[in-house]
Short mmCIF file of C-alpha atoms in Angstrom, two decimals:
data_model
loop_
_atom_site.label_atom_id
_atom_site.label_comp_id
_atom_site.label_asym_id
_atom_site.label_seq_id
_atom_site.Cartn_x
_atom_site.Cartn_y
_atom_site.Cartn_z
CA UNK A 58 -17.06 4.00 11.88
CA UNK A 59 -20.32 1.47 11.73
CA UNK A 60 -18.92 -1.76 13.08
CA UNK A 61 -20.80 -4.51 11.77
CA UNK A 62 -20.38 -8.28 12.48
CA UNK A 63 -16.80 -9.17 11.37
CA UNK A 64 -16.99 -12.55 9.71
CA UNK A 65 -19.59 -11.82 6.97
CA UNK A 66 -19.18 -15.29 5.26
CA UNK A 67 -22.28 -16.33 3.57
CA UNK A 68 -22.62 -19.97 3.56
CA UNK A 69 -23.80 -21.35 0.09
CA UNK A 70 -22.86 -24.02 -2.25
CA UNK A 71 -21.80 -21.93 -5.35
CA UNK A 72 -18.93 -22.62 -7.63
CA UNK A 73 -17.07 -19.38 -5.99
CA UNK A 74 -17.63 -20.91 -2.70
CA UNK A 75 -15.98 -24.13 -3.98
CA UNK A 76 -13.12 -22.59 -5.74
CA UNK A 77 -9.89 -23.31 -3.88
CA UNK A 78 -9.52 -20.17 -1.31
CA UNK A 79 -5.98 -19.89 -2.25
CA UNK A 80 -6.58 -19.66 -6.05
CA UNK A 81 -9.43 -17.59 -5.43
CA UNK A 82 -7.62 -14.70 -3.55
CA UNK A 83 -4.69 -14.74 -6.04
CA UNK A 84 -7.04 -14.61 -9.11
CA UNK A 85 -9.36 -11.92 -7.68
CA UNK A 86 -6.49 -9.69 -6.36
CA UNK A 87 -5.00 -9.96 -10.06
CA UNK A 88 -8.41 -9.00 -11.36
CA UNK A 89 -8.63 -6.20 -8.93
CA UNK A 90 -5.58 -4.73 -9.87
CA UNK A 91 -6.24 -5.27 -13.71
CA UNK A 92 -9.54 -3.24 -13.08
CA UNK A 93 -7.25 -0.37 -11.38
CA UNK A 94 -5.13 -0.21 -14.58
CA UNK A 95 -8.34 1.03 -16.51
CA UNK A 96 -8.37 4.45 -18.12
CA UNK A 97 -10.52 3.99 -20.97
CA UNK A 98 -14.33 4.69 -20.61
CA UNK A 99 -15.15 1.82 -23.23
CA UNK A 100 -14.00 -0.68 -20.49
CA UNK A 101 -15.96 0.27 -18.06
CA UNK A 102 -19.01 -1.78 -19.11
CA UNK A 103 -16.90 -4.88 -19.32
CA UNK A 104 -15.38 -4.40 -16.07
CA UNK A 105 -18.77 -3.95 -14.35
CA UNK A 106 -20.20 -6.86 -16.35
CA UNK A 107 -17.39 -9.14 -14.99
CA UNK A 108 -17.92 -8.11 -11.41
CA UNK A 109 -21.71 -8.86 -11.82
CA UNK A 110 -20.80 -12.17 -13.35
CA UNK A 111 -18.65 -13.25 -10.46
CA UNK A 112 -21.15 -12.10 -8.02
CA UNK A 113 -24.05 -13.74 -9.71
CA UNK A 114 -22.13 -16.88 -9.74
CA UNK A 115 -21.21 -16.45 -6.06
CA UNK A 116 -24.92 -16.93 -5.11
CA UNK A 117 -24.61 -13.93 -2.48
CA UNK A 118 -27.83 -12.16 -1.97
CA UNK A 119 -28.01 -8.55 -3.50
CA UNK A 120 -28.72 -7.26 -0.17
CA UNK A 121 -25.29 -8.54 1.12
CA UNK A 122 -23.65 -6.16 -1.43
CA UNK A 123 -26.22 -3.15 -1.10
CA UNK A 124 -25.85 -3.14 2.85
CA UNK A 125 -21.93 -3.00 2.55
CA UNK A 126 -22.06 -0.24 -0.09
CA UNK A 127 -23.79 1.94 2.67
CA UNK A 128 -20.55 3.34 3.92
CA UNK A 129 -18.54 3.66 0.51
CA UNK A 130 -21.65 4.91 -0.98
CA UNK A 131 -20.71 8.21 0.53
CA UNK A 132 -17.47 8.21 -1.51
CA UNK A 133 -19.23 7.79 -4.72
CA UNK A 134 -22.10 10.40 -3.73
CA UNK A 135 -18.98 12.90 -3.23
CA UNK A 136 -17.62 12.10 -6.77
CA UNK A 137 -20.90 12.37 -8.43
CA UNK A 138 -21.90 15.52 -6.92
CA UNK A 139 -18.36 17.34 -7.41
CA UNK A 140 -16.73 15.92 -10.69
CA UNK A 141 -19.43 16.45 -13.42
CA UNK A 142 -20.07 19.97 -12.43
CA UNK A 143 -16.49 21.32 -11.94
CA UNK A 144 -14.28 19.51 -14.13
CA UNK A 145 -13.84 20.26 -17.93
CA UNK A 146 -14.63 22.57 -20.57
CA UNK A 147 -17.09 20.92 -22.70
CA UNK A 148 -20.45 21.96 -21.71
CA UNK A 149 -23.30 19.25 -21.94
CA UNK A 150 -26.15 20.95 -20.36
CA UNK A 151 -26.61 24.23 -18.21
CA UNK A 152 -29.03 25.57 -15.84
CA UNK A 153 -28.19 28.71 -14.35
CA UNK A 154 -24.75 28.38 -12.66
CA UNK A 155 -24.91 24.60 -12.69
CA UNK A 156 -23.27 23.36 -15.64
CA UNK A 157 -22.65 19.61 -16.49
CA UNK A 158 -19.47 19.06 -18.17
CA UNK A 159 -18.40 16.16 -20.50
CA UNK A 160 -14.81 15.55 -19.00
CA UNK A 161 -16.03 15.48 -15.61
CA UNK A 162 -18.73 13.16 -16.28
CA UNK A 163 -16.54 10.92 -18.15
CA UNK A 164 -13.80 11.03 -15.08
CA UNK A 165 -16.83 10.14 -12.79
CA UNK A 166 -17.94 7.34 -14.68
CA UNK A 167 -14.59 5.95 -14.74
CA UNK A 168 -13.65 6.40 -11.21
CA UNK A 169 -17.25 5.04 -9.89
CA UNK A 170 -16.85 2.07 -12.40
CA UNK A 171 -13.48 1.15 -11.00
CA UNK A 172 -14.59 1.71 -7.61
CA UNK A 173 -17.81 -0.36 -7.65
CA UNK A 174 -16.14 -3.27 -9.64
CA UNK A 175 -13.11 -3.58 -7.07
CA UNK A 176 -15.40 -3.30 -4.04
CA UNK A 177 -17.81 -5.82 -5.53
CA UNK A 178 -14.69 -8.33 -6.17
CA UNK A 179 -13.63 -7.72 -2.50
CA UNK A 180 -16.68 -8.34 -1.09
CA UNK A 181 -17.33 -11.72 -3.05
CA UNK A 182 -14.05 -12.62 -1.65
CA UNK A 183 -15.26 -11.92 1.89
CA UNK A 184 -18.86 -13.26 1.60
CA UNK A 185 -17.38 -16.63 0.23
CA UNK A 186 -14.40 -17.20 2.28
CA UNK A 187 -14.39 -17.46 6.03
CA UNK A 188 -12.19 -14.90 7.72
CA UNK A 189 -9.87 -17.64 9.55
CA UNK A 190 -9.61 -19.33 6.11
CA UNK A 191 -8.56 -16.10 4.40
CA UNK A 192 -5.79 -16.00 7.28
CA UNK A 193 -4.77 -19.34 6.65
CA UNK A 194 -4.40 -18.80 3.09
CA UNK A 195 -2.30 -15.78 3.56
CA UNK A 196 -0.29 -17.71 6.02
CA UNK A 197 0.44 -20.36 3.27
CA UNK A 198 1.35 -17.74 1.02
CA UNK A 199 4.11 -16.35 3.00
CA UNK A 200 2.64 -14.06 5.58
CA UNK A 201 5.09 -13.67 8.60
CA UNK A 202 4.04 -15.41 11.70
CA UNK A 203 4.22 -12.13 13.65
CA UNK A 204 1.79 -10.62 11.44
CA UNK A 205 -0.51 -13.34 11.17
CA UNK A 206 -0.63 -14.05 15.17
CA UNK A 207 -1.07 -10.36 15.35
CA UNK A 208 -4.27 -10.18 12.84
CA UNK A 209 -5.74 -13.41 14.64
CA UNK A 210 -5.55 -12.07 18.02
CA UNK A 211 -6.74 -8.56 17.05
CA UNK A 212 -9.79 -10.26 15.20
CA UNK A 213 -10.35 -12.41 18.21
CA UNK A 214 -10.44 -9.68 20.60
CA UNK A 215 -11.88 -6.86 18.56
CA UNK A 216 -15.43 -7.26 19.47
CA UNK A 217 -14.62 -7.85 23.26
CA UNK A 218 -12.76 -4.44 23.33
CA UNK A 219 -15.87 -2.83 21.42
CA UNK A 220 -18.34 -4.26 24.00
CA UNK A 221 -15.64 -2.91 26.82
CA UNK A 222 -15.82 0.71 25.21
CA UNK A 223 -19.80 0.44 24.88
CA UNK A 224 -20.02 -0.40 28.51
CA UNK A 225 -17.58 2.51 29.25
CA UNK A 226 -19.30 4.89 27.36
CA UNK A 227 -22.86 3.94 28.82
CA UNK A 228 -21.19 4.13 32.41
CA UNK A 229 -19.89 7.82 31.55
CA UNK A 230 -23.53 8.83 30.10
CA UNK A 231 -25.12 7.74 33.26
CA UNK A 232 -22.82 9.76 35.45
CA UNK A 233 -23.80 12.72 33.15
CA UNK A 234 -21.32 13.04 30.23
CA UNK A 235 -22.90 14.34 27.28
CA UNK A 236 -21.59 16.69 24.42
CA UNK A 237 -22.39 20.17 25.74
CA UNK A 238 -23.43 23.14 23.19
CA UNK A 239 -20.41 24.50 21.83
CA UNK A 240 -19.54 27.93 20.32
CA UNK A 241 -18.57 28.11 16.65
CA UNK A 242 -14.84 26.39 16.04
CA UNK A 243 -14.30 26.13 19.93
CA UNK A 244 -13.08 23.09 21.14
CA UNK A 245 -14.25 22.09 24.49
CA UNK A 246 -10.88 21.25 26.48
CA UNK A 247 -12.91 19.48 29.23
CA UNK A 248 -14.98 17.02 26.92
CA UNK A 249 -11.35 16.46 25.08
CA UNK A 250 -9.93 15.43 28.43
CA UNK A 251 -12.72 13.32 29.23
CA UNK A 252 -12.67 11.40 25.82
CA UNK A 253 -8.75 11.10 26.25
CA UNK A 254 -9.23 9.39 29.48
CA UNK A 255 -11.75 7.22 28.00
CA UNK A 256 -9.39 5.96 25.46
CA UNK A 257 -6.74 5.74 28.01
CA UNK A 258 -8.73 3.67 30.41
CA UNK A 259 -9.72 1.55 27.20
CA UNK A 260 -5.88 1.16 26.32
CA UNK A 261 -4.87 0.18 29.98
CA UNK A 262 -7.72 -2.51 30.44
CA UNK A 263 -6.82 -3.98 26.80
CA UNK A 264 -2.84 -4.04 28.01
CA UNK A 265 -3.84 -5.82 31.37
CA UNK A 266 -5.99 -8.11 29.59
CA UNK A 267 -3.21 -9.09 27.05
CA UNK A 268 -1.08 -9.87 29.98
CA UNK A 269 -3.57 -12.57 31.02
CA UNK A 270 -3.87 -13.56 27.63
CA UNK A 271 -0.20 -14.10 27.06
CA UNK A 272 0.13 -16.07 30.44
CA UNK A 273 -2.74 -18.42 29.14
CA UNK A 274 -1.03 -18.68 25.85
CA UNK A 275 2.51 -19.35 27.42
CA UNK A 276 0.63 -22.28 29.47
CA UNK A 277 -0.38 -23.72 26.13
CA UNK A 278 3.07 -23.74 24.69
CA UNK A 279 2.97 -20.49 22.84
CA UNK A 280 6.57 -19.16 22.11
CA UNK A 281 8.33 -22.34 22.25
CA UNK A 282 8.44 -22.76 18.65
CA UNK A 283 4.61 -23.27 18.33
CA UNK A 284 2.38 -21.03 16.41
CA UNK A 285 -1.12 -20.16 17.14
CA UNK A 286 -3.44 -23.03 15.60
CA UNK A 287 -5.47 -21.71 12.91
CA UNK A 288 -6.64 -25.15 11.92
CA UNK A 289 -6.17 -26.76 8.42
CA UNK A 290 -8.10 -25.46 5.52
CA UNK A 291 -9.28 -28.42 3.19
CA UNK A 292 -8.35 -28.23 -0.54
CA UNK A 293 -10.39 -30.86 -1.75
CA UNK A 294 -12.71 -28.73 -4.27
CA UNK A 295 -13.07 -30.14 -7.87
CA UNK A 296 -9.99 -29.48 -10.12
CA UNK A 297 -12.27 -28.52 -12.58
CA UNK A 298 -13.79 -25.56 -10.79
CA UNK A 299 -10.27 -24.62 -9.77
CA UNK A 300 -8.82 -24.50 -13.02
CA UNK A 301 -11.74 -23.22 -15.07
CA UNK A 302 -12.53 -20.20 -12.74
CA UNK A 303 -8.77 -19.30 -12.10
CA UNK A 304 -8.10 -19.73 -15.78
CA UNK A 305 -11.07 -17.57 -16.83
CA UNK A 306 -10.44 -14.78 -14.11
CA UNK A 307 -6.85 -14.49 -15.14
CA UNK A 308 -7.37 -14.50 -18.96
CA UNK A 309 -10.07 -11.81 -18.12
CA UNK A 310 -7.42 -10.03 -15.92
CA UNK A 311 -4.71 -9.89 -18.75
CA UNK A 312 -7.36 -9.34 -21.50
CA UNK A 313 -8.36 -6.02 -19.80
CA UNK A 314 -4.48 -4.92 -19.34
CA UNK A 315 -3.85 -5.70 -23.14
CA UNK A 316 -7.30 -4.02 -24.20
CA UNK A 317 -6.43 -0.94 -21.87
CA UNK A 318 -3.01 -0.77 -23.43
CA UNK A 319 -4.33 -1.49 -27.33
CA UNK A 320 -7.07 1.44 -26.85
CA UNK A 321 -4.64 3.90 -25.31
CA UNK A 322 -2.45 3.53 -28.44
CA UNK B 1490 -8.62 10.10 4.92
CA UNK B 1491 -8.07 6.75 3.40
CA UNK B 1492 -7.75 6.44 -0.46
CA UNK B 1493 -10.60 4.20 -1.76
CA UNK B 1494 -10.14 1.64 -4.59
CA UNK B 1495 -10.66 3.21 -8.24
CA UNK B 1496 -8.82 6.32 -7.53
CA UNK B 1497 -5.06 5.59 -8.22
CA UNK B 1498 -3.63 3.87 -11.00
CA UNK B 1499 -2.59 0.23 -10.62
CA UNK B 1500 1.21 1.13 -10.90
CA UNK B 1501 0.68 3.56 -7.49
CA UNK B 1502 -1.03 0.89 -5.81
CA UNK B 1503 1.75 -1.82 -6.56
CA UNK B 1504 4.35 0.81 -5.50
CA UNK B 1505 2.36 1.31 -2.48
CA UNK B 1506 2.48 -2.34 -1.77
CA UNK B 1507 6.10 -2.50 -2.14
CA UNK B 1508 6.68 0.31 0.15
CA UNK B 1509 4.39 -1.35 2.64
CA UNK B 1510 6.25 -4.59 2.22
CA UNK B 1511 9.63 -3.17 2.78
CA UNK B 1512 8.51 -1.26 5.85
CA UNK B 1513 6.80 -4.29 7.44
CA UNK B 1514 10.09 -6.20 6.87
CA UNK B 1515 12.18 -3.47 8.52
CA UNK B 1516 9.51 -3.39 11.43
CA UNK B 1517 9.57 -7.20 11.90
CA UNK B 1518 13.28 -7.08 11.77
CA UNK B 1519 13.46 -4.31 14.49
CA UNK B 1520 10.83 -6.42 16.47
CA UNK B 1521 12.63 -9.50 16.25
CA UNK B 1522 15.60 -7.90 17.79
CA UNK B 1523 13.89 -7.36 21.00
CA UNK B 1524 14.65 -9.74 23.77
CA UNK B 1525 11.11 -11.67 23.78
CA UNK B 1526 9.36 -10.80 20.63
CA UNK B 1527 6.63 -13.24 21.15
CA UNK B 1528 5.72 -11.72 24.66
CA UNK B 1529 5.04 -8.43 23.07
CA UNK B 1530 2.53 -9.83 20.44
CA UNK B 1531 -0.45 -10.35 22.41
CA UNK B 1532 0.23 -6.90 23.80
CA UNK B 1533 0.42 -5.16 20.43
CA UNK B 1534 -2.70 -7.37 19.09
CA UNK B 1535 -4.96 -6.23 21.88
CA UNK B 1536 -3.81 -2.57 21.64
CA UNK B 1537 -4.23 -2.95 17.82
CA UNK B 1538 -7.99 -4.09 18.37
CA UNK B 1539 -8.26 -1.30 20.91
CA UNK B 1540 -7.03 1.56 18.75
CA UNK B 1541 -9.26 0.20 16.04
CA UNK B 1542 -12.23 0.58 18.21
CA UNK B 1543 -11.15 3.87 19.59
CA UNK B 1544 -10.87 5.39 16.18
CA UNK B 1545 -14.90 5.08 15.95
CA UNK B 1546 -15.16 7.78 18.82
CA UNK B 1547 -16.35 11.18 17.58
CA UNK B 1548 -14.55 14.27 18.90
CA UNK B 1549 -16.77 17.37 18.79
CA UNK B 1550 -14.82 20.07 16.63
CA UNK B 1551 -17.81 22.50 16.04
CA UNK B 1552 -19.62 22.70 13.66
CA UNK B 1553 -18.94 19.01 13.16
CA UNK B 1554 -17.34 16.19 14.80
CA UNK B 1555 -14.48 14.34 13.46
CA UNK B 1556 -13.03 10.78 14.34
CA UNK B 1557 -9.42 10.91 15.04
CA UNK B 1558 -6.89 8.89 13.12
CA UNK B 1559 -4.61 8.22 16.05
CA UNK B 1560 -1.63 7.00 14.01
CA UNK B 1561 0.75 9.58 15.84
CA UNK B 1562 -0.61 7.92 19.13
CA UNK B 1563 -0.01 4.56 17.83
CA UNK B 1564 3.47 5.32 16.92
CA UNK B 1565 4.17 6.74 20.36
CA UNK B 1566 2.89 3.66 22.26
CA UNK B 1567 3.52 0.97 20.00
CA UNK B 1568 6.79 1.87 18.49
CA UNK B 1569 7.78 -0.41 15.66
CA UNK B 1570 4.58 -2.45 16.34
CA UNK B 1571 2.72 0.58 15.03
CA UNK B 1572 3.29 -0.31 11.41
CA UNK B 1573 2.15 -3.84 11.42
CA UNK B 1574 -0.82 -2.49 13.61
CA UNK B 1575 -2.00 -0.11 11.17
CA UNK B 1576 -1.75 -2.52 8.27
CA UNK B 1577 -3.83 -5.09 10.11
CA UNK B 1578 -6.24 -2.16 11.13
CA UNK B 1579 -6.69 -1.15 7.52
CA UNK B 1580 -6.85 -4.60 6.43
CA UNK B 1581 -9.97 -5.03 8.89
CA UNK B 1582 -11.52 -1.53 7.76
CA UNK B 1583 -11.18 -2.61 3.94
CA UNK B 1584 -13.03 -6.02 4.71
CA UNK B 1585 -15.83 -4.94 7.27
CA UNK B 1586 -16.79 -1.52 6.09
CA UNK B 1587 -15.30 -1.00 2.53
CA UNK B 1588 -13.38 1.85 3.95
CA UNK B 1589 -10.07 2.34 2.08
CA UNK B 1590 -9.74 -0.63 -0.21
CA UNK B 1591 -7.67 -3.83 -1.03
CA UNK B 1592 -5.95 -2.44 -4.00
CA UNK B 1593 -4.94 0.86 -1.89
CA UNK B 1594 -3.91 -1.07 1.18
CA UNK B 1595 -0.56 -0.79 0.75
CA UNK B 1596 -0.67 2.89 -0.36
CA UNK B 1597 -2.79 3.87 2.61
CA UNK B 1598 -0.66 1.63 5.03
CA UNK B 1599 2.24 3.28 3.77
CA UNK B 1600 0.61 6.86 4.23
CA UNK B 1601 -0.63 6.25 7.78
CA UNK B 1602 2.29 3.92 9.02
CA UNK B 1603 5.38 5.84 7.95
CA UNK B 1604 4.23 8.98 9.71
CA UNK B 1605 3.61 6.61 12.87
CA UNK B 1606 7.14 5.81 12.66
CA UNK B 1607 8.19 9.50 12.62
CA UNK B 1608 5.89 10.07 15.53
CA UNK B 1609 7.57 7.08 17.56
CA UNK B 1610 10.91 8.69 16.98
CA UNK B 1611 9.94 12.12 17.96
CA UNK B 1612 8.54 11.14 21.12
CA UNK B 1613 11.39 8.94 21.98
CA UNK B 1614 13.35 12.24 21.63
CA UNK B 1615 11.87 13.48 24.90
CA UNK B 1616 14.59 11.20 26.60
CA UNK B 1617 17.27 13.28 25.41
CA UNK B 1618 15.95 16.85 24.34
CA UNK B 1619 14.62 19.67 26.60
CA UNK B 1620 15.79 17.73 30.20
CA UNK B 1621 15.56 21.21 31.49
CA UNK B 1622 11.82 21.11 31.46
CA UNK B 1623 10.08 19.29 34.20
CA UNK B 1624 9.17 15.38 33.03
CA UNK B 1625 5.55 15.75 32.61
CA UNK B 1626 5.73 18.87 30.67
CA UNK B 1627 8.25 17.44 28.42
CA UNK B 1628 6.31 14.09 27.78
CA UNK B 1629 3.26 16.39 27.07
CA UNK B 1630 5.08 18.57 24.62
CA UNK B 1631 6.74 15.60 22.61
CA UNK B 1632 3.63 13.56 22.61
CA UNK B 1633 1.78 16.77 21.30
CA UNK B 1634 4.47 17.00 18.70
CA UNK B 1635 4.12 13.34 17.81
CA UNK B 1636 0.35 13.48 17.69
CA UNK B 1637 0.33 16.48 15.45
CA UNK B 1638 3.30 15.09 13.18
CA UNK B 1639 1.45 11.77 12.60
CA UNK B 1640 -1.48 13.43 11.24
CA UNK B 1641 0.39 16.30 9.40
CA UNK B 1642 2.80 14.00 7.44
CA UNK B 1643 -0.50 11.48 6.55
CA UNK B 1644 -2.33 14.64 5.31
CA UNK B 1645 0.54 15.82 3.25
CA UNK B 1646 1.08 12.27 1.68
CA UNK B 1647 -2.67 12.01 1.14
CA UNK B 1648 -2.72 15.66 -0.56
CA UNK B 1649 0.44 14.91 -2.77
CA UNK B 1650 -1.36 11.50 -4.07
CA UNK B 1651 -4.68 13.01 -4.62
CA UNK B 1652 -3.32 16.09 -6.53
CA UNK B 1653 -1.08 13.86 -8.65
CA UNK B 1654 -3.92 11.68 -9.72
CA UNK B 1655 -6.62 14.18 -10.17
CA UNK B 1656 -8.29 14.41 -13.77
CA UNK B 1657 -6.10 16.45 -15.83
CA UNK B 1658 -9.29 18.75 -16.74
CA UNK B 1659 -9.53 20.12 -13.19
CA UNK B 1660 -9.52 23.83 -12.98
CA UNK B 1661 -6.24 25.05 -11.34
CA UNK B 1662 -7.78 27.74 -9.45
CA UNK B 1663 -10.69 25.24 -8.07
CA UNK B 1664 -7.97 22.77 -7.35
CA UNK B 1665 -5.71 25.25 -5.38
CA UNK B 1666 -8.80 26.41 -3.53
CA UNK B 1667 -9.99 22.73 -2.46
CA UNK B 1668 -6.30 22.16 -1.34
CA UNK B 1669 -6.13 25.22 0.73
CA UNK B 1670 -9.61 24.54 2.04
CA UNK B 1671 -8.74 20.74 3.06
CA UNK B 1672 -5.26 21.94 4.35
CA UNK B 1673 -6.66 24.61 6.82
CA UNK B 1674 -9.55 22.12 7.92
CA UNK B 1675 -6.80 19.57 8.83
CA UNK B 1676 -4.34 22.12 10.89
CA UNK B 1677 -7.38 22.38 12.98
CA UNK B 1678 -7.73 18.64 13.44
CA UNK B 1679 -4.07 18.16 13.53
CA UNK B 1680 -3.79 20.55 16.74
CA UNK B 1681 -6.74 18.74 18.15
CA UNK B 1682 -5.11 15.10 17.52
CA UNK B 1683 -1.84 16.48 19.17
CA UNK B 1684 -3.75 17.87 22.41
CA UNK B 1685 -5.54 14.30 22.57
CA UNK B 1686 -2.45 12.39 22.06
CA UNK B 1687 -0.61 14.75 24.87
CA UNK B 1688 -3.80 14.49 27.32
CA UNK B 1689 -3.65 10.63 26.74
CA UNK B 1690 -0.01 10.14 27.28
CA UNK B 1691 0.26 12.16 30.26
CA UNK B 1692 -2.49 10.04 31.66
CA UNK B 1693 -0.77 6.78 30.79
CA UNK B 1694 2.63 8.12 32.19
CA UNK B 1695 0.68 8.67 35.53
CA UNK B 1696 -1.33 5.22 35.42
CA UNK B 1697 0.51 2.69 33.23
CA UNK B 1698 3.94 4.14 32.59
CA UNK B 1699 5.14 0.54 31.08
CA UNK B 1700 2.94 1.25 28.16
CA UNK B 1701 4.88 4.00 27.15
CA UNK B 1702 8.11 1.86 27.13
CA UNK B 1703 7.90 0.62 23.56
#
């Protein structure tokens, strides 16, 4: 798991940045679900076009999206390599044992199209909304306190614990830990034991740190009806942007669902 | 083993969210019944972060290396906190690296979280079953079963969902071969995950037994 920096908010002055976070979350989620309903190939360009238009409006650099597509790109690669050559009976092209099939190609275009469109919307949401604001919005939409507090605290200590693990791994390497050469399909018990102890130590250190954190939080009144302070998100964005963008995105979402229903009939 | 966006139809994604909503509600209800639920939140949160970080460690299973899912271990250590912990971990993964997805968050959380509950209950059975065995053996055995069951159930749910939503034109024989290959590959990973869980739980039992009193 490649861990990049968590808060990937890119400060800009675009309309998507100025869109009310609450309306943005609800509208973009509705559009993501509408994208997930698409089963007709002719709607894929519309879906990709909508995602591209919103990305353009967000003012996020293209490199932001490309960098984040590295990991999910492996999934796209697997689909592109497998489906067009294994699924379906209608041959489009053949070279030796390699045959390109129409049904597989259509399924690939559909899956990759949906995948890229939904993922782009997710990254628009993340790139234009600070993580804490997103959490505040979720809480304002009814996210239970325990879940909100756990998310905030996990987020707060994630990189500290990752740094702790990196230090422990470095210490192990300095003491000679390395992955020895192994035989085919043979799991090295000693390596497994050492890695289990590493994770065990990480859990114990995190647990002990959590006790100190809890005592500090108690001293500040946590648990006596007080919630973790996430601050307040201001909602003074232009009414026009809020209504215009939310309306347009929701109409697009409903339009896609209706178009899908009509085309499938 | 996360299901990415774009694979499942919207109805299944919505059903996943409904199941996850219900499971989260039940988990929170059980957590709120504890004598001091707020005291447990920092512990569960930091352990959630630690599990998230630990899942990046690769275990060499020649000829490749895999990263463990650890949902069985999460269930064993965190009990009813394991479901919210998995939900949060998957939310982070979807946001940070695009692993999994936001529309499939509910499905993935149910796929990983419900087996974590099963692992928790199975591990708790060591208090009542096999009492003739020495305590460390009993703990290691039930931790192994919990770790294996956690991943095993997740693999089963994953396979069911993927098979049900494969394109209709997929050749049945090729589909069968792929399922067999995937299952066999994961049997080995399940055993390794079980062994890893047993070793780790035994270590925690010796060094910090209160961590296992979820």
